[in-house]
Short mmCIF file of C-alpha atoms in Angstrom, two decimals:
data_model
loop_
_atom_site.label_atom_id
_atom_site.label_comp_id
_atom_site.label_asym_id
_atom_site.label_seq_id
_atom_site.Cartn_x
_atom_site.Cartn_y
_atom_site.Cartn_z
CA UNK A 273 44.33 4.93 -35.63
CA UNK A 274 44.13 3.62 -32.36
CA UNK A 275 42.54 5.28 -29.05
CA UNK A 276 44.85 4.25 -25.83
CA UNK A 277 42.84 5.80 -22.99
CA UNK A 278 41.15 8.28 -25.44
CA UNK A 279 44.55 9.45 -26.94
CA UNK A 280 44.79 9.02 -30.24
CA UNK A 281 47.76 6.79 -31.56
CA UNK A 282 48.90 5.63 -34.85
CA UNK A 283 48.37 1.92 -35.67
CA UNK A 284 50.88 0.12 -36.70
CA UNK A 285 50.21 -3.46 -38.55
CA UNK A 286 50.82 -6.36 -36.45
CA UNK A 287 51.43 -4.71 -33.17
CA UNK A 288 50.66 -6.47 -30.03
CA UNK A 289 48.81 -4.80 -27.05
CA UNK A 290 50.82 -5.26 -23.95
CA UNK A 291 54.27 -4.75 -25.69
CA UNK A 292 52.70 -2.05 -27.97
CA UNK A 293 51.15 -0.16 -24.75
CA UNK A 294 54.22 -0.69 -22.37
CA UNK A 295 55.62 2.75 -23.19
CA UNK A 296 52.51 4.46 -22.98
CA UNK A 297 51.46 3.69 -19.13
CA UNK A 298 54.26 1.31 -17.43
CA UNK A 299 53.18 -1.23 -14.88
CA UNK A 300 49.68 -1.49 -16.42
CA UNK A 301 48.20 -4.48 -15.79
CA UNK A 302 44.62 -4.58 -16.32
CA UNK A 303 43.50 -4.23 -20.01
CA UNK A 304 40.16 -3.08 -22.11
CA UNK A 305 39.81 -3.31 -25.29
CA UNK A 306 36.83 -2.00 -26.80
CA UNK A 307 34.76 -2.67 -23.69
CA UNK A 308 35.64 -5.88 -23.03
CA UNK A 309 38.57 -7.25 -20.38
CA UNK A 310 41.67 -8.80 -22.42
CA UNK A 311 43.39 -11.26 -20.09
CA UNK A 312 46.06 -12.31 -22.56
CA UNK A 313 48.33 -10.18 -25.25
CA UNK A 314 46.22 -9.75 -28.45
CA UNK A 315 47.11 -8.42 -31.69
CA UNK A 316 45.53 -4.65 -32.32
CA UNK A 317 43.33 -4.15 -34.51
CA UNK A 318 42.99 -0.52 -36.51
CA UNK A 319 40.34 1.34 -34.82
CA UNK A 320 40.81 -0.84 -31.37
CA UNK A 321 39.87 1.89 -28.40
CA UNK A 322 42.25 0.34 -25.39
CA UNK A 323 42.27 1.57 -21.96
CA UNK A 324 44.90 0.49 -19.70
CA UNK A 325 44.55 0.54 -15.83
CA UNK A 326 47.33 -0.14 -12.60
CA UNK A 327 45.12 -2.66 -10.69
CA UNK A 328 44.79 -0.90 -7.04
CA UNK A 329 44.77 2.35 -8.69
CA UNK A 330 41.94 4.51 -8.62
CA UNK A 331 41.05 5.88 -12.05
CA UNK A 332 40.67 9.67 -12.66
CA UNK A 333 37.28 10.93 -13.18
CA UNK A 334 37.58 10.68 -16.92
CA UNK A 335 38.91 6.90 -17.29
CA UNK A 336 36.27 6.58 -14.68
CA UNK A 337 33.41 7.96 -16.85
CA UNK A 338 34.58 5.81 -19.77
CA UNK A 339 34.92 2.74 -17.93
CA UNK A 340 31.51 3.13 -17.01
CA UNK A 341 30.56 4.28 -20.63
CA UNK A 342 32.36 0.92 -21.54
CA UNK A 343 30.03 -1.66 -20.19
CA UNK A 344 26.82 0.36 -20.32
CA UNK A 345 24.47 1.20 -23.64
CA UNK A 346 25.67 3.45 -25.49
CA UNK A 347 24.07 6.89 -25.10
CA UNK A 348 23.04 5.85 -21.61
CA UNK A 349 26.24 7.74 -19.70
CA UNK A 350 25.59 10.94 -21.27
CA UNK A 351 22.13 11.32 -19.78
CA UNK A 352 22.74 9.42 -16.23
CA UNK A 353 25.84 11.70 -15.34
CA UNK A 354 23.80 15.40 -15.62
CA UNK A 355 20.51 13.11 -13.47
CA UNK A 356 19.62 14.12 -10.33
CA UNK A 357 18.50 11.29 -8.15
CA UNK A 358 16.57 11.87 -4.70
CA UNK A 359 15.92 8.97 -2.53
CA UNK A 360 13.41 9.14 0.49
CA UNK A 361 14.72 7.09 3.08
CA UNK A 362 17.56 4.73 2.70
CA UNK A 363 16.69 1.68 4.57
CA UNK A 364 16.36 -1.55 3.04
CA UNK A 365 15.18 -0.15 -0.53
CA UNK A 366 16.85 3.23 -0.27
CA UNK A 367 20.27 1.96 0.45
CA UNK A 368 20.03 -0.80 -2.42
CA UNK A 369 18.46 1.73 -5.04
CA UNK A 370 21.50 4.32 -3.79
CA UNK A 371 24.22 1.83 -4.79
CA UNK A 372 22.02 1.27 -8.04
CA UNK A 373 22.32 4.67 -9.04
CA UNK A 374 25.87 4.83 -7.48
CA UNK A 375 26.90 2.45 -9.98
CA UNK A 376 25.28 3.41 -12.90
CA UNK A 377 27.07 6.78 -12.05
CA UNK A 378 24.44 8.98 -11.65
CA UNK A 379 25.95 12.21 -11.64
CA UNK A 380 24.34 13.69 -8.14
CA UNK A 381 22.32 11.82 -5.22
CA UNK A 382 20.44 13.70 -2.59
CA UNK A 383 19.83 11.14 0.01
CA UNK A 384 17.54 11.76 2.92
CA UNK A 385 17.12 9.93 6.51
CA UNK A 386 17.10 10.80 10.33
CA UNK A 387 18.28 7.43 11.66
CA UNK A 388 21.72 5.98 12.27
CA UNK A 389 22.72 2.54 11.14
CA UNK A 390 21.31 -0.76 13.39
CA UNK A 391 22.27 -4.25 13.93
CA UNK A 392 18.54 -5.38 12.90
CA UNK A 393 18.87 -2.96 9.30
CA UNK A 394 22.21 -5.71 8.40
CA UNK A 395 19.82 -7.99 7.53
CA UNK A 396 19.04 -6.37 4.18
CA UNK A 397 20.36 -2.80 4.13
CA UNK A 398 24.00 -1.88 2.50
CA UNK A 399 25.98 -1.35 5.49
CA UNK A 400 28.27 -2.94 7.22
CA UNK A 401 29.30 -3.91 11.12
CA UNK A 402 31.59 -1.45 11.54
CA UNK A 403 29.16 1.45 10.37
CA UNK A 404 27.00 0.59 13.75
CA UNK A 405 25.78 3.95 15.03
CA UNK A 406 26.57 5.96 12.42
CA UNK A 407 24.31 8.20 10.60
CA UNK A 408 22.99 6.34 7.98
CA UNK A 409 23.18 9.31 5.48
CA UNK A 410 27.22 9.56 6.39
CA UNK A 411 27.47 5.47 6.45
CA UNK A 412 25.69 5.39 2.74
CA UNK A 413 27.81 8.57 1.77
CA UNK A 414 31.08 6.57 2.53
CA UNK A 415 29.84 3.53 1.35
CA UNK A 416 28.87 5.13 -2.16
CA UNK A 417 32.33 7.07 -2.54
CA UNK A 418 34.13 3.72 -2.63
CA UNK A 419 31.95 2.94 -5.13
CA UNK A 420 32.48 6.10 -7.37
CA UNK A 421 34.17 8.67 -5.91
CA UNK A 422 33.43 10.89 -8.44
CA UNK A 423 29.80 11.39 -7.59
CA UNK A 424 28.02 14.58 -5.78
CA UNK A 425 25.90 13.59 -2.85
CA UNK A 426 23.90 15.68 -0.74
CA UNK A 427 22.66 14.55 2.45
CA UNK A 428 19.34 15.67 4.33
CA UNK A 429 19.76 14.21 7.90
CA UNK A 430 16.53 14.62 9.29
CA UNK A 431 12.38 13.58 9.23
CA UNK A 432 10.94 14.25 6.05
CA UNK A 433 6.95 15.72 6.36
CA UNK A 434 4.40 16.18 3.57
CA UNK A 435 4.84 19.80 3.78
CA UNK A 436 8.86 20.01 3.97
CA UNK A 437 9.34 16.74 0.66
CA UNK A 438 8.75 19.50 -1.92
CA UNK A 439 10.88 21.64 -0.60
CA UNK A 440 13.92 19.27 0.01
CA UNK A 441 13.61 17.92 -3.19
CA UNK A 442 12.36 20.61 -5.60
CA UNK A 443 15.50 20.03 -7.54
CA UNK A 444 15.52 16.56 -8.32
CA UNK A 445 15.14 14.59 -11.83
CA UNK A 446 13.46 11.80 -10.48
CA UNK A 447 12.27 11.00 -6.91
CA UNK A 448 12.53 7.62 -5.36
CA UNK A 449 9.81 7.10 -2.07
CA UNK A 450 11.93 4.17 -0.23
CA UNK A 451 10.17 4.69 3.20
CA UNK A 452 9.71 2.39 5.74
CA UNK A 453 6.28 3.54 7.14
CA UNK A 454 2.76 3.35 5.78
CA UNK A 455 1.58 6.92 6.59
CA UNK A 456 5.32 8.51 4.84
CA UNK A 457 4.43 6.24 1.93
CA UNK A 458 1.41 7.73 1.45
CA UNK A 459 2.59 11.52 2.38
CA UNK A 460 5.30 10.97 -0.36
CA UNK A 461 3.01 10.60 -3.16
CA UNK A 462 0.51 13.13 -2.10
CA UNK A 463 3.86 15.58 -1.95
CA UNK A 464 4.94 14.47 -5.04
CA UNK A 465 1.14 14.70 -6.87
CA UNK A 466 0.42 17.66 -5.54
CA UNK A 467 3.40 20.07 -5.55
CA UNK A 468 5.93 18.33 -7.84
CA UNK A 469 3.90 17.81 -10.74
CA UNK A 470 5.85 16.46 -13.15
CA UNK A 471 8.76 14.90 -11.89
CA UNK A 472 9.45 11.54 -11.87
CA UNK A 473 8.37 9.50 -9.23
CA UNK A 474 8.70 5.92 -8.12
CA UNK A 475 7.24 4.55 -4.54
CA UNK A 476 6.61 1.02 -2.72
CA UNK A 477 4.13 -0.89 -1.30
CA UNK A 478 4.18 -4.65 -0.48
CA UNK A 479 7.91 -5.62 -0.03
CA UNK A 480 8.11 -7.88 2.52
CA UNK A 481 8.23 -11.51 3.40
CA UNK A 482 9.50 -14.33 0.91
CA UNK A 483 6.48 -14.80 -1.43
CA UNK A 484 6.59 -15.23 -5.01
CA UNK A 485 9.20 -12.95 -6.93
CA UNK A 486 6.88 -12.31 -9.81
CA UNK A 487 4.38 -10.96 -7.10
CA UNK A 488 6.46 -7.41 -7.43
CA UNK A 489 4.86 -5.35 -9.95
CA UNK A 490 6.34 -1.94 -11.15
CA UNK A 491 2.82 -0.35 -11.60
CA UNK A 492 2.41 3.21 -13.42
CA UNK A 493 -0.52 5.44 -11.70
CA UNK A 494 0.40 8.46 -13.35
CA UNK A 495 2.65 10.14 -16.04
CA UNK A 496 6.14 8.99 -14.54
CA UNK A 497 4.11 8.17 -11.28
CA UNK A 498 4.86 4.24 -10.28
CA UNK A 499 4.16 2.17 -7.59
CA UNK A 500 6.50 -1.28 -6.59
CA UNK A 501 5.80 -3.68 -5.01
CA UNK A 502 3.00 -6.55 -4.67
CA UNK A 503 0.57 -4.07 -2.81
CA UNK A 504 -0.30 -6.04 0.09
CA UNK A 505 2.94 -7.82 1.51
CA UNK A 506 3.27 -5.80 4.85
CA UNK A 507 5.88 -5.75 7.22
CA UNK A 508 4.40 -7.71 10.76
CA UNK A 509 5.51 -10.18 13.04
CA UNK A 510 5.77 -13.21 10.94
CA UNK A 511 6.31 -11.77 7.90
CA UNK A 512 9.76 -9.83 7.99
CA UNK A 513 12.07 -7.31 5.91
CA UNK A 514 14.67 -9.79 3.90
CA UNK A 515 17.40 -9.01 1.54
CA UNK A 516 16.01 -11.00 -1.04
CA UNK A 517 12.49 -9.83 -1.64
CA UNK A 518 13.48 -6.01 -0.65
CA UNK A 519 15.95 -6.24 -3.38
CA UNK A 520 13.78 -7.43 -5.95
CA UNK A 521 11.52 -4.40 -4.95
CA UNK A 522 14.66 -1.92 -5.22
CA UNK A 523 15.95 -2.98 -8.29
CA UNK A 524 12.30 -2.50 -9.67
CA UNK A 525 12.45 1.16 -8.26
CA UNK A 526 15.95 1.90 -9.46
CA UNK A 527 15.38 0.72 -13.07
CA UNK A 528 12.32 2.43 -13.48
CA UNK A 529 13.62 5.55 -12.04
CA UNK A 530 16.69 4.84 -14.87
CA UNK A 531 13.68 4.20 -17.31
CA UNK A 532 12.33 7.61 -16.64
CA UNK A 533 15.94 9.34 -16.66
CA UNK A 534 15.99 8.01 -20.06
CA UNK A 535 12.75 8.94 -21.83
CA UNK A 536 10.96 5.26 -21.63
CA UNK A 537 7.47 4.93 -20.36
CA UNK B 113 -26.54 7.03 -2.89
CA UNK B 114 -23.64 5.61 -5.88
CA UNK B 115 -20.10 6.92 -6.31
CA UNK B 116 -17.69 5.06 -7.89
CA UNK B 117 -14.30 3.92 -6.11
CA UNK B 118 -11.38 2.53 -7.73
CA UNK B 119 -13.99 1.40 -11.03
CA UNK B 120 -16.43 -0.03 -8.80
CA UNK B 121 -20.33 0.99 -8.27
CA UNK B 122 -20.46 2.12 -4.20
CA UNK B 123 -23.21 2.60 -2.26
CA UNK B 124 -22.14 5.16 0.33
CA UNK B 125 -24.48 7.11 2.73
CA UNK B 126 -25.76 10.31 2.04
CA UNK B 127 -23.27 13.50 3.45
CA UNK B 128 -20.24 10.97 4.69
CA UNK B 129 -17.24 12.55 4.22
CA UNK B 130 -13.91 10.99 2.25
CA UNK B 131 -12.22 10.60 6.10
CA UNK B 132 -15.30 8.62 6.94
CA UNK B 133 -15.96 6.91 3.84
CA UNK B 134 -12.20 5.28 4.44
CA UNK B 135 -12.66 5.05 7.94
CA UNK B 136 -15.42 2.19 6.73
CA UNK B 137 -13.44 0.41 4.64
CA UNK B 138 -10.84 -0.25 7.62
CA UNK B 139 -8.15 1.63 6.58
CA UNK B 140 -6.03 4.12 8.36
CA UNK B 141 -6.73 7.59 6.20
CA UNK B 142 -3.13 8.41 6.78
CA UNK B 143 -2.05 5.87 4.91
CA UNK B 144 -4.45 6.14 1.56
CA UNK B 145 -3.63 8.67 -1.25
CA UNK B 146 -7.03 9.68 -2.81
CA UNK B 147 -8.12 11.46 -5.93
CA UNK B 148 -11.21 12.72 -6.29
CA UNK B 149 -12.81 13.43 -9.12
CA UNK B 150 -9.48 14.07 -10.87
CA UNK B 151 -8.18 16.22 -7.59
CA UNK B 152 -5.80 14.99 -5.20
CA UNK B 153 -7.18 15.77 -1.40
CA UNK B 154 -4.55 17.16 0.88
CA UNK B 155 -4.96 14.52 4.06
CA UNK B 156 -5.93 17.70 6.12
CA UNK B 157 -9.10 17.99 4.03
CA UNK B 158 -10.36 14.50 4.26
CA UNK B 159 -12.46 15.21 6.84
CA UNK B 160 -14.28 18.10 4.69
CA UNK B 161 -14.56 16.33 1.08
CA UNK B 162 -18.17 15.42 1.66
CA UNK B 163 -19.07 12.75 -1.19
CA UNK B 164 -21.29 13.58 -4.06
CA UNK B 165 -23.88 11.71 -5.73
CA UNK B 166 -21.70 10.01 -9.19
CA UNK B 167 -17.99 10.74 -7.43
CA UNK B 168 -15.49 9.09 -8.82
CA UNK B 169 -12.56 8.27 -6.18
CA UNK B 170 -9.62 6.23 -6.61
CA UNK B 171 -7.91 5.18 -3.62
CA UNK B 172 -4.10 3.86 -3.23
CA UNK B 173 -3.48 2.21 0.04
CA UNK B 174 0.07 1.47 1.34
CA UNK B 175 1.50 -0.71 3.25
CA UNK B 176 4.38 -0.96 5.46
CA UNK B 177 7.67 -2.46 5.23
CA UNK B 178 11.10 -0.88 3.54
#
């Protein structure tokens, strides 16, 4: 038995994938078999699972889902895709942890921010020229469908407080704290420690600069409490907000967010 | 007399309150999550956590930059 994008088929001995799959989706030509991209006709194997793709085409949700499932470990699809993500600002961290979860294919993003996309923000932030002036919530929410458009995202446009964080977020898995700001920083974790015990949470301190990579610690405070970052790295004139360094900080944030999702601590 | 902040022995005046106590160390309270003696403090009642005698705070400061 063979699985053509998941439909079972009966193997036959010696057939050959692109002739053997011809009939089943015409003008195909992108090919994955058992995971991994075949770039020239193999011989089938009994048991192959083969997904065949129209480059240029977008993928329905479910070829979507197990394209994903595809190149990730196992098991780790089935728990992403019901995750709730909330991110607190999508700026420079925000915006890279977004596409993180984007294209892990977490199943539903709540993004919060009250400012519209800058020149200055292209230095490090995932947005592009012609998104100038838009909100950044609606620039991200674009940006992310062309990622996966089979993703829910929800959009607070607006200033988050200490009193109104619990409330916006009360639904949330896991809570990502990707403010710009000293005083939010703090307000986030005293939000999150005080009235949303229990959820994950991952914040930031000390991104900044060029400094040494290994400087960026993923520290845990509390149960499914963490802090990245190197802890003292401020943003101040000399020492500036760079792709490089802000995305070693995100990535920190958005796999230990994933870690959480899935159970590790 | 001695409380004990982030592991360490403090001295720390008699009556000062958390607000003030950070206020010393030259940090803006707005920006420093405390816990005291296993509590977190709202930041509206910095000012009225007055410090007792054996305490034990932790601190996390932030800084800026996203």
């Amino acid at each position: 038995m063979l699985m053509i994008n998941e439909m079972p088929v009966d193997f036959r001995q010696g057939c050959r994938l692109v002739e053997f799959t011809a009939n089943i989706m015409p003008g195909a030509d992108v090919f994955i078999v058992n995971g991994f991209p075949v770039s020239s006709d193999i011989l089938l194997q009994d048991g192959d699972n083969c997904w065949l793709i129209r480059r240029g085409e977008v993928p329905s949700h479910d070829e979507m889902e197990h394209l994903l499932y595809a190149r990730h470990t196992p098991g780790v699809q089935a728990k992403v895709k019901l995750a709730c993500v909330g991110i607190m600002g999508i700026g420079g961290l925000g915006s890279m942890v977004a596409v993180a979860m984007a294209r892990i294919g977490v199943g539903r993003l709540l993004l919060a921010d009250y400012d519209v996309v800058e020149p200055s923000n292209l230095n490090r932030q995932q947005y592009f020229v012609d998104q100038i002036g838009m909100k950044k919530t609606e620039a991200m929410k674009e940006n992310l469908s062309r990622v996966n458009p089979y993703l829910t995202i929800e959009l607070f446009d607006g200033e988050l407080t200490e009193e109104s964080i619990p409330e916006v977020f009360k639904d949330v898995d896991v809570l990502a704290e990707c403010f710009d700001g000293a005083e939010m920083k703090a307000a986030g974790l005293r939000a999150a420690l005080t009235r949303l015990k229990g959820k994950g949470y991952v914040g930031s301190s000390g991104v900044a600069g060029y400094a040494d990579n290994n400087m960026i610690r993923t520290q845990k405070i509390y149960d499914k409490v963490y802090i990245v970052g190197d802890r003292e790295s401020a943003a101040a004139p000399g020492q500036g907000l760079m792709a490089p360094r802000v995305g070693i900080a995100a990535h920190h944030q958005a796999n230990q967010l994933l870690r959480i999702l899935l159970g590790e601590s | 007399m001695e409380i004990i902040c982030n592991s360490e022995p403090r001295q720390v005046a008699e009556g000062i309150s958390l607000e003030k106590y950070i206020l010393d160390l030259d940090l803006n309270p707005n920006t420093v999550v405390a816990e005291y003696n296993g509590q977190i403090v709202r930041r509206e009642d910095y000012a009225d956590y007055i410090m007792e005698e054996g305490a034990i705070l932790e601190l996390i400061r932030f800084v800026g930059g996203g």
